[in-house]
Amino acid sequence: MLLDAINAVAQGKSFIQPDLVLDFFETRNLFSILTRREKEVINLIGEELTNEQIAEKLKIKINTLENYVSIIYDKLGCKDRASLLEKIR
């Protein structure tokens, strides 16, 4: 694989490790099922904000945020915040 990368670059081409391409498309497909608001929530979770901080930032009630988080877990097949963070990083 290293030789393939060197040859590609020497020819002025780009080289991306094949398993990274698959990870990229899997992640892209995952996020395509989320709404804009769900993506906002995920980004704020990624910033390691608490539910209270996220609700305040989005100007929504904590119950509404908890519903969003629950829906996100269901859509992405996560059981908790740690597994969600692992999936998005």
Coordinates of C-alpha atoms in Angstrom, one line a residue:
M1 CA 0.0 0.0 0.0
L2 CA 2.9 2.4 0.7
L3 CA 4.2 1.8 -2.8
D4 CA 0.8 2.5 -4.2
A5 CA 0.7 5.8 -2.3
I6 CA 4.2 6.8 -3.4
N7 CA 3.4 6.0 -7.1
A8 CA 0.1 7.9 -7.0
V9 CA 1.7 11.0 -5.5
A10 CA 4.7 10.8 -7.9
Q11 CA 2.1 10.9 -10.8
G12 CA 0.4 14.0 -9.3
K13 CA -2.6 12.0 -8.1
S14 CA -4.1 11.8 -4.6
F15 CA -4.0 8.7 -2.5
I16 CA -6.5 7.8 0.2
Q17 CA -6.2 4.6 2.3
P18 CA -9.1 2.4 1.1
D19 CA -10.5 1.7 4.6
L20 CA -10.7 5.4 5.3
V21 CA -12.8 5.9 2.2
L22 CA -15.3 3.3 3.5
D23 CA -15.3 4.9 7.0
F24 CA -16.0 8.3 5.3
F25 CA -19.0 7.0 3.3
E26 CA -20.4 5.0 6.2
T27 CA -20.3 8.2 8.4
R28 CA -21.7 10.3 5.6
N29 CA -24.6 7.8 5.1
L30 CA -25.3 7.8 8.9
F31 CA -25.6 11.6 9.0
S32 CA -27.8 11.7 5.9
I33 CA -30.7 10.3 8.0
L34 CA -30.5 13.1 10.6
T35 CA -32.4 16.4 10.6
R36 CA -30.6 19.7 10.7
R37 CA -31.5 20.1 14.4
E38 CA -30.3 16.6 15.2
K39 CA -26.9 17.4 13.6
E40 CA -26.7 20.6 15.7
V41 CA -27.3 18.6 18.8
I42 CA -24.6 16.1 17.8
N43 CA -22.1 18.9 17.2
L44 CA -22.8 20.3 20.6
I45 CA -22.5 16.9 22.2
G46 CA -19.2 16.6 20.4
E47 CA -18.1 19.8 22.1
E48 CA -18.8 17.9 25.4
L49 CA -21.5 20.3 26.5
T50 CA -24.0 19.0 29.1
N51 CA -27.6 18.6 28.2
E52 CA -28.4 21.7 30.2
Q53 CA -25.8 23.7 28.3
I54 CA -27.0 22.4 24.9
A55 CA -30.7 23.2 25.7
E56 CA -29.8 26.7 26.8
K57 CA -27.7 27.3 23.7
L58 CA -30.4 26.0 21.4
K59 CA -33.1 27.9 23.4
I60 CA -35.2 24.7 23.9
K61 CA -36.5 22.9 27.0
I62 CA -34.4 20.2 28.5
N63 CA -37.2 17.6 27.8
T64 CA -37.1 18.6 24.1
L65 CA -33.4 18.1 24.0
E66 CA -33.6 14.7 25.7
N67 CA -36.1 13.7 23.0
Y68 CA -33.7 14.8 20.3
V69 CA -30.9 12.8 22.0
S70 CA -33.1 9.7 22.3
I71 CA -34.0 9.9 18.6
I72 CA -30.4 10.4 17.6
Y73 CA -29.4 7.3 19.7
D74 CA -32.1 5.3 17.9
K75 CA -31.2 6.5 14.4
L76 CA -27.4 5.9 14.9
G77 CA -27.7 2.7 17.0
C78 CA -26.1 4.1 20.1
K79 CA -26.9 3.3 23.7
D80 CA -25.3 6.3 25.4
R81 CA -23.3 9.4 24.9
A82 CA -19.9 7.6 24.9
S83 CA -21.0 5.3 22.1
L84 CA -22.3 8.3 20.2
L85 CA -19.0 10.2 20.6
E86 CA -17.1 7.1 19.4
K87 CA -19.3 6.9 16.3
I88 CA -18.9 10.5 15.3
R89 CA -15.1 10.9 16.0

